[in-house]
PDB file of C-alpha atoms in Angstrom:
ATOM      1  CA  MET A   1       0.000   0.000   0.000  1.00 42.00           C
ATOM      2  CA  HIS A   2       1.076   3.565  -0.544  1.00 43.00           C
ATOM      3  CA  ILE A   3      -0.764   6.700   0.466  1.00 46.00           C
ATOM      4  CA  ILE A   4      -0.445  10.437   0.353  1.00 45.00           C
ATOM      5  CA  LEU A   5      -2.828  12.673   2.236  1.00 48.00           C
ATOM      6  CA  ALA A   6      -3.022  16.435   2.053  1.00 45.00           C
ATOM      7  CA  LEU A   7      -3.720  18.118   5.345  1.00 44.00           C
ATOM      8  CA  CYS A   8      -5.346  21.482   5.833  1.00 43.00           C
ATOM      9  CA  LEU A   9      -6.269  23.067   9.137  1.00 37.00           C
ATOM     10  CA  ILE A  10      -8.385  26.156   8.668  1.00 33.00           C
ATOM     11  CA  LEU A  11     -10.120  28.645  10.898  1.00 28.00           C
ATOM     12  CA  THR A  12     -13.794  27.788  10.899  1.00 28.00           C
ATOM     13  CA  GLY A  13     -15.551  29.822   8.241  1.00 26.00           C
ATOM     14  CA  ILE A  14     -12.333  31.326   6.780  1.00 26.00           C
ATOM     15  CA  ARG A  15     -10.854  30.502   3.367  1.00 29.00           C
ATOM     16  CA  SER A  16      -7.382  31.478   2.242  1.00 30.00           C
ATOM     17  CA  PRO A  17      -7.363  33.336  -1.108  1.00 28.00           C
ATOM     18  CA  VAL A  18      -3.762  32.431  -1.992  1.00 35.00           C
ATOM     19  CA  TYR A  19      -1.976  29.284  -3.182  1.00 40.00           C
ATOM     20  CA  ALA A  20       1.585  29.617  -1.729  1.00 43.00           C
ATOM     21  CA  GLN A  21       1.815  26.115  -0.221  1.00 49.00           C
ATOM     22  CA  HIS A  22      -1.775  26.205   0.972  1.00 58.00           C
ATOM     23  CA  ALA A  23      -4.984  24.663  -0.239  1.00 61.00           C
ATOM     24  CA  SER A  24      -6.698  27.288  -2.352  1.00 61.00           C
ATOM     25  CA  PHE A  25     -10.028  28.858  -1.553  1.00 74.00           C
ATOM     26  CA  VAL A  26     -13.032  27.013  -2.983  1.00 84.00           C
ATOM     27  CA  ALA A  27     -13.291  28.074  -6.625  1.00 90.00           C
ATOM     28  CA  MET A  28     -16.606  27.862  -8.456  1.00 93.00           C
ATOM     29  CA  LYS A  29     -17.378  27.331 -12.111  1.00 95.00           C
ATOM     30  CA  ASP A  30     -20.653  26.958 -14.007  1.00 96.00           C
ATOM     31  CA  VAL A  31     -20.981  25.373 -17.437  1.00 96.00           C
ATOM     32  CA  CYS A  32     -24.090  25.208 -19.605  1.00 96.00           C
ATOM     33  CA  SER A  33     -25.605  21.787 -20.204  1.00 95.00           C
ATOM     34  CA  SER A  34     -24.529  20.074 -23.434  1.00 95.00           C
ATOM     35  CA  SER A  35     -21.144  21.791 -23.324  1.00 95.00           C
ATOM     36  CA  ALA A  36     -17.739  21.241 -21.726  1.00 95.00           C
ATOM     37  CA  THR A  37     -15.228  23.088 -19.592  1.00 94.00           C
ATOM     38  CA  THR A  38     -11.711  22.651 -18.229  1.00 94.00           C
ATOM     39  CA  ILE A  39     -10.558  23.446 -14.711  1.00 93.00           C
ATOM     40  CA  GLN A  40      -6.862  23.791 -13.946  1.00 92.00           C
ATOM     41  CA  CYS A  41      -4.584  24.270 -10.964  1.00 90.00           C
ATOM     42  CA  PRO A  42      -1.004  25.609 -10.892  1.00 89.00           C
ATOM     43  CA  ASP A  43       1.950  23.243 -11.306  1.00 87.00           C
ATOM     44  CA  GLY A  44       2.571  21.240  -8.149  1.00 83.00           C
ATOM     45  CA  TYR A  45      -1.112  21.176  -7.207  1.00 85.00           C
ATOM     46  CA  VAL A  46      -3.920  18.712  -7.886  1.00 84.00           C
ATOM     47  CA  ILE A  47      -7.656  19.236  -8.282  1.00 86.00           C
ATOM     48  CA  ILE A  48     -10.089  18.118  -5.599  1.00 84.00           C
ATOM     49  CA  LEU A  49     -13.793  18.382  -6.416  1.00 88.00           C
ATOM     50  CA  VAL A  50     -15.661  19.693  -3.371  1.00 87.00           C
ATOM     51  CA  ASN A  51     -19.241  19.781  -4.703  1.00 91.00           C
ATOM     52  CA  VAL A  52     -20.785  19.144  -8.119  1.00 95.00           C
ATOM     53  CA  TYR A  53     -24.459  19.829  -8.887  1.00 95.00           C
ATOM     54  CA  ASP A  54     -26.759  19.645 -11.880  1.00 97.00           C
ATOM     55  CA  GLY A  55     -28.950  22.736 -11.721  1.00 96.00           C
ATOM     56  CA  VAL A  56     -32.215  24.009 -13.177  1.00 97.00           C
ATOM     57  CA  ALA A  57     -31.951  27.784 -13.584  1.00 95.00           C
ATOM     58  CA  GLN A  58     -34.897  29.930 -12.527  1.00 92.00           C
ATOM     59  CA  GLN A  59     -33.989  32.538 -15.128  1.00 89.00           C
ATOM     60  CA  PRO A  60     -34.568  31.565 -18.795  1.00 87.00           C
ATOM     61  CA  ASP A  61     -31.391  30.745 -20.744  1.00 89.00           C
ATOM     62  CA  SER A  62     -29.224  31.192 -17.643  1.00 93.00           C
ATOM     63  CA  CYS A  63     -26.271  28.905 -16.940  1.00 94.00           C
ATOM     64  CA  ILE A  64     -25.296  30.527 -13.646  1.00 95.00           C
ATOM     65  CA  TYR A  65     -26.070  28.965 -10.279  1.00 95.00           C
ATOM     66  CA  THR A  66     -28.223  30.943  -7.851  1.00 94.00           C
ATOM     67  CA  PRO A  67     -29.387  29.796  -4.388  1.00 92.00           C
ATOM     68  CA  GLU A  68     -33.007  29.746  -5.600  1.00 93.00           C
ATOM     69  CA  ASP A  69     -32.294  27.111  -8.268  1.00 95.00           C
ATOM     70  CA  CYS A  70     -33.287  23.478  -7.927  1.00 96.00           C
ATOM     71  CA  VAL A  71     -30.117  21.366  -7.854  1.00 96.00           C
ATOM     72  CA  ALA A  72     -29.254  17.672  -7.730  1.00 96.00           C
ATOM     73  CA  ASP A  73     -25.995  16.133  -6.557  1.00 95.00           C
ATOM     74  CA  ALA A  74     -23.780  15.045  -9.474  1.00 94.00           C
ATOM     75  CA  SER A  75     -20.656  14.058  -7.535  1.00 89.00           C
ATOM     76  CA  THR A  76     -21.042  10.363  -8.356  1.00 88.00           C
ATOM     77  CA  THR A  77     -21.112  10.960 -12.118  1.00 89.00           C
ATOM     78  CA  ILE A  78     -18.555  13.779 -12.440  1.00 88.00           C
ATOM     79  CA  THR A  79     -14.986  12.924 -11.447  1.00 83.00           C
ATOM     80  CA  CYS A  80     -11.466  14.242 -11.902  1.00 83.00           C
ATOM     81  CA  ALA A  81      -8.318  12.156 -11.491  1.00 74.00           C
ATOM     82  CA  THR A  82      -6.857  13.022  -8.092  1.00 67.00           C
ATOM     83  CA  ASP A  83      -3.279  13.179  -9.395  1.00 70.00           C
ATOM     84  CA  HIS A  84      -3.902  15.737 -12.143  1.00 81.00           C
ATOM     85  CA  ALA A  85      -3.687  19.530 -12.206  1.00 86.00           C
ATOM     86  CA  LYS A  86      -6.080  19.746 -15.148  1.00 90.00           C
ATOM     87  CA  CYS A  87      -9.511  18.222 -15.665  1.00 91.00           C
ATOM     88  CA  SER A  88     -11.983  18.359 -18.547  1.00 93.00           C
ATOM     89  CA  ILE A  89     -15.659  18.034 -17.630  1.00 94.00           C
ATOM     90  CA  VAL A  90     -18.677  17.542 -19.892  1.00 94.00           C
ATOM     91  CA  ALA A  91     -22.029  18.877 -18.679  1.00 94.00           C
ATOM     92  CA  THR A  92     -24.683  16.488 -19.969  1.00 94.00           C
ATOM     93  CA  LYS A  93     -28.306  17.633 -20.103  1.00 95.00           C
ATOM     94  CA  LYS A  94     -30.223  15.404 -17.687  1.00 94.00           C
ATOM     95  CA  LYS A  95     -33.798  14.939 -16.559  1.00 96.00           C
ATOM     96  CA  LEU A  96     -33.749  15.531 -12.802  1.00 96.00           C
ATOM     97  CA  PRO A  97     -36.382  13.677 -10.721  1.00 96.00           C
ATOM     98  CA  GLN A  98     -35.409  15.903  -7.775  1.00 95.00           C
ATOM     99  CA  CYS A  99     -36.567  18.924  -9.804  1.00 96.00           C
ATOM    100  CA  ASN A 100     -39.966  17.694 -11.067  1.00 96.00           C
ATOM    101  CA  ASP A 101     -38.354  15.975 -14.064  1.00 96.00           C
ATOM    102  CA  GLN A 102     -37.085  19.271 -15.465  1.00 96.00           C
ATOM    103  CA  TYR A 103     -33.935  19.135 -17.564  1.00 96.00           C
ATOM    104  CA  SER A 104     -30.706  20.524 -16.157  1.00 96.00           C
ATOM    105  CA  SER A 105     -29.627  23.964 -17.384  1.00 96.00           C
ATOM    106  CA  TYR A 106     -26.049  23.857 -16.147  1.00 97.00           C
ATOM    107  CA  LEU A 107     -23.432  22.049 -14.094  1.00 97.00           C
ATOM    108  CA  HIS A 108     -22.148  23.841 -10.985  1.00 97.00           C
ATOM    109  CA  ILE A 109     -18.602  22.859  -9.916  1.00 96.00           C
ATOM    110  CA  GLU A 110     -16.829  23.736  -6.667  1.00 94.00           C
ATOM    111  CA  TYR A 111     -13.175  22.694  -6.413  1.00 91.00           C
ATOM    112  CA  GLN A 112      -9.896  23.329  -4.611  1.00 87.00           C
ATOM    113  CA  CYS A 113      -6.234  23.157  -5.617  1.00 87.00           C
ATOM    114  CA  ILE A 114      -4.208  21.063  -3.156  1.00 82.00           C
ATOM    115  CA  PRO A 115      -0.364  21.114  -2.986  1.00 81.00           C
ATOM    116  CA  LEU A 116       1.530  17.860  -3.577  1.00 78.00           C
ATOM    117  CA  SER A 117       4.603  18.877  -1.602  1.00 77.00           C
ATOM    118  CA  MET A 118       5.686  21.459   0.940  1.00 78.00           C
ATOM    119  CA  ASP A 119       8.608  23.890   0.823  1.00 79.00           C
ATOM    120  CA  ASP A 120       9.121  23.335   4.548  1.00 81.00           C
ATOM    121  CA  PRO A 121      10.151  19.701   5.310  1.00 80.00           C
ATOM    122  CA  ARG A 122       8.784  20.112   8.839  1.00 80.00           C
ATOM    123  CA  LYS A 123       5.310  20.081   7.281  1.00 80.00           C
ATOM    124  CA  GLU A 124       5.827  16.685   5.636  1.00 80.00           C
ATOM    125  CA  TYR A 125       4.999  13.709   7.854  1.00 80.00           C
ATOM    126  CA  LYS A 126       5.715   9.994   7.496  1.00 78.00           C
ATOM    127  CA  ILE A 127       2.824   7.861   8.710  1.00 76.00           C
ATOM    128  CA  CYS A 128       5.082   5.568  10.777  1.00 73.00           C
ATOM    129  CA  GLN A 129       6.812   8.344  12.718  1.00 69.00           C
ATOM    130  CA  ASN A 130       4.621   7.637  15.723  1.00 60.00           C
ATOM    131  CA  ASN A 131       6.663   9.888  17.985  1.00 62.00           C
ATOM    132  CA  ARG A 132       5.812  12.952  15.916  1.00 68.00           C
ATOM    133  CA  ASN A 133       2.404  14.608  16.188  1.00 76.00           C
ATOM    134  CA  VAL A 134       1.018  16.756  13.386  1.00 78.00           C
ATOM    135  CA  THR A 135       0.766  20.336  14.602  1.00 75.00           C
ATOM    136  CA  SER A 136       1.302  22.505  11.491  1.00 77.00           C
ATOM    137  CA  GLU A 137      -1.648  24.226   9.833  1.00 77.00           C
ATOM    138  CA  GLN A 138      -0.765  22.829   6.395  1.00 77.00           C
ATOM    139  CA  GLY A 139       1.004  19.624   5.550  1.00 80.00           C
ATOM    140  CA  ILE A 140       1.378  16.366   3.677  1.00 80.00           C
ATOM    141  CA  ILE A 141       1.186  12.898   5.258  1.00 79.00           C
ATOM    142  CA  TYR A 142       3.034  10.152   3.370  1.00 77.00           C
ATOM    143  CA  SER A 143       3.394   6.442   3.874  1.00 74.00           C
ATOM    144  CA  SER A 144       6.968   5.235   4.354  1.00 70.00           C
ATOM    145  CA  ASP A 145       9.014   5.033   1.131  1.00 68.00           C
ATOM    146  CA  TYR A 146       6.279   6.745  -0.906  1.00 69.00           C
ATOM    147  CA  PRO A 147       5.714   6.318  -3.851  1.00 63.00           C
ATOM    148  CA  ALA A 148       7.066   2.789  -3.348  1.00 68.00           C
ATOM    149  CA  LEU A 149       4.738   0.277  -1.728  1.00 66.00           C
ATOM    150  CA  PHE A 150       4.330   0.407   2.023  1.00 63.00           C
ATOM    151  CA  PRO A 151       6.751  -2.020   3.746  1.00 63.00           C
ATOM    152  CA  ILE A 152       5.364  -4.987   5.653  1.00 63.00           C
ATOM    153  CA  THR A 153       5.234  -4.143   9.359  1.00 62.00           C
ATOM    154  CA  ALA A 154       4.334  -6.103  12.455  1.00 56.00           C
ATOM    155  CA  GLY A 155       1.699  -3.598  13.499  1.00 65.00           C
ATOM    156  CA  GLU A 156      -0.230  -0.574  12.362  1.00 69.00           C
ATOM    157  CA  CYS A 157       1.239   2.873  11.880  1.00 73.00           C
ATOM    158  CA  SER A 158      -0.567   5.990  13.008  1.00 74.00           C
ATOM    159  CA  LEU A 159      -0.210   9.729  13.493  1.00 77.00           C
ATOM    160  CA  SER A 160      -2.068  12.063  15.805  1.00 79.00           C
ATOM    161  CA  ILE A 161      -3.299  15.426  14.506  1.00 80.00           C
ATOM    162  CA  GLN A 162      -3.745  18.059  17.195  1.00 76.00           C
ATOM    163  CA  VAL A 163      -5.836  21.164  16.540  1.00 76.00           C
ATOM    164  CA  PRO A 164      -7.139  24.037  18.676  1.00 77.00           C
ATOM    165  CA  ASP A 165     -10.859  24.170  19.456  1.00 77.00           C
ATOM    166  CA  ASN A 166     -11.444  27.086  17.066  1.00 79.00           C
ATOM    167  CA  LYS A 167     -10.205  25.186  14.016  1.00 78.00           C
ATOM    168  CA  MET A 168     -11.382  22.341  11.824  1.00 76.00           C
ATOM    169  CA  ILE A 169      -9.458  19.677   9.910  1.00 78.00           C
ATOM    170  CA  LYS A 170      -9.718  18.921   6.216  1.00 76.00           C
ATOM    171  CA  LEU A 171      -8.062  15.765   4.876  1.00 76.00           C
ATOM    172  CA  TRP A 172      -7.774  14.913   1.187  1.00 73.00           C
ATOM    173  CA  LEU A 173      -6.835  11.368   0.184  1.00 73.00           C
ATOM    174  CA  ILE A 174      -4.803  12.123  -2.953  1.00 71.00           C
ATOM    175  CA  ASP A 175      -3.107   8.836  -3.834  1.00 69.00           C
ATOM    176  CA  LEU A 176      -4.040   5.425  -2.452  1.00 67.00           C
ATOM    177  CA  TYR A 177      -3.015   1.955  -3.610  1.00 64.00           C
ATOM    178  CA  ILE A 178      -4.828  -0.918  -1.927  1.00 62.00           C
ATOM    179  CA  GLY A 179      -3.485  -4.429  -2.414  1.00 61.00           C
ATOM    180  CA  SER A 180      -3.920  -7.838  -0.826  1.00 56.00           C
ATOM    181  CA  SER A 181      -2.424  -8.105   2.624  1.00 52.00           C
ATOM    182  CA  MET A 182       0.295 -10.617   3.500  1.00 53.00           C
ATOM    183  CA  VAL A 183      -1.245 -10.943   6.965  1.00 52.00           C
ATOM    184  CA  SER A 184      -3.797 -13.749   7.215  1.00 49.00           C
ATOM    185  CA  ASN A 185      -6.120 -11.943   9.620  1.00 53.00           C
ATOM    186  CA  CYS A 186      -6.284  -8.766   7.519  1.00 51.00           C
ATOM    187  CA  MET A 187      -7.689  -9.209   4.026  1.00 51.00           C
ATOM    188  CA  ASN A 188      -6.943  -5.702   2.758  1.00 53.00           C
ATOM    189  CA  ASP A 189      -4.801  -2.701   3.531  1.00 59.00           C
ATOM    190  CA  TYR A 190      -6.732   0.312   4.689  1.00 65.00           C
ATOM    191  CA  VAL A 191      -6.542   3.875   5.913  1.00 70.00           C
ATOM    192  CA  LEU A 192      -8.468   4.594   9.107  1.00 72.00           C
ATOM    193  CA  VAL A 193      -9.381   8.133  10.152  1.00 74.00           C
ATOM    194  CA  VAL A 194     -10.781   8.474  13.670  1.00 75.00           C
ATOM    195  CA  ASP A 195     -12.083  11.602  15.352  1.00 72.00           C
ATOM    196  CA  SER A 196     -13.936  11.992  18.632  1.00 65.00           C
ATOM    197  CA  ALA A 197     -17.301  11.078  17.097  1.00 59.00           C
ATOM    198  CA  ARG A 198     -16.838   9.090  13.887  1.00 59.00           C
ATOM    199  CA  THR A 199     -14.557   6.566  12.213  1.00 54.00           C
ATOM    200  CA  PHE A 200     -13.849   6.527   8.472  1.00 56.00           C
ATOM    201  CA  ARG A 201     -12.246   3.497   6.828  1.00 54.00           C
ATOM    202  CA  HIS A 202     -10.856   3.629   3.271  1.00 48.00           C
TER     203      HIS A 202
END
């Protein structure tokens, strides 16, 4: 297994408007149905889709999202490769049951640009450095020997991320290879994210 996770700690409700080794603010783009668009990040960054919606515009011939529009989640049908800085997206006209079977007018895309490396090596963390807690506000978490496969270990590797009460954590799983485990009691490799309330297994 190999993994790379991008880490972003942000003040609740605040978005940074600059790239400079940080996740970008959430950018938005609308594209008319039956047409295509391209979204692109700077070199050294990859695209992460935050939200994607098919929308029915309230204004005739409009392709711009407004809060009054009827929208339907399109995140399962619209994807971008997580290791690319550029992504082409086609907005297909669809009949939306969520919007009284009206046809979509546009596709609304919200995305972020996430850095693949950090200028400061103190903000890059190896997953098996258990004696080192993650305390920086931006960073990258790698598996050992990335991008080579994760070495066989006797136990699990983990890192602890510590944040103040006035901040929230955002984790992006950028590159993940899951293979068969050599350990008989564990059928697959996995990444486990645990907070105080929920557990996420990938």
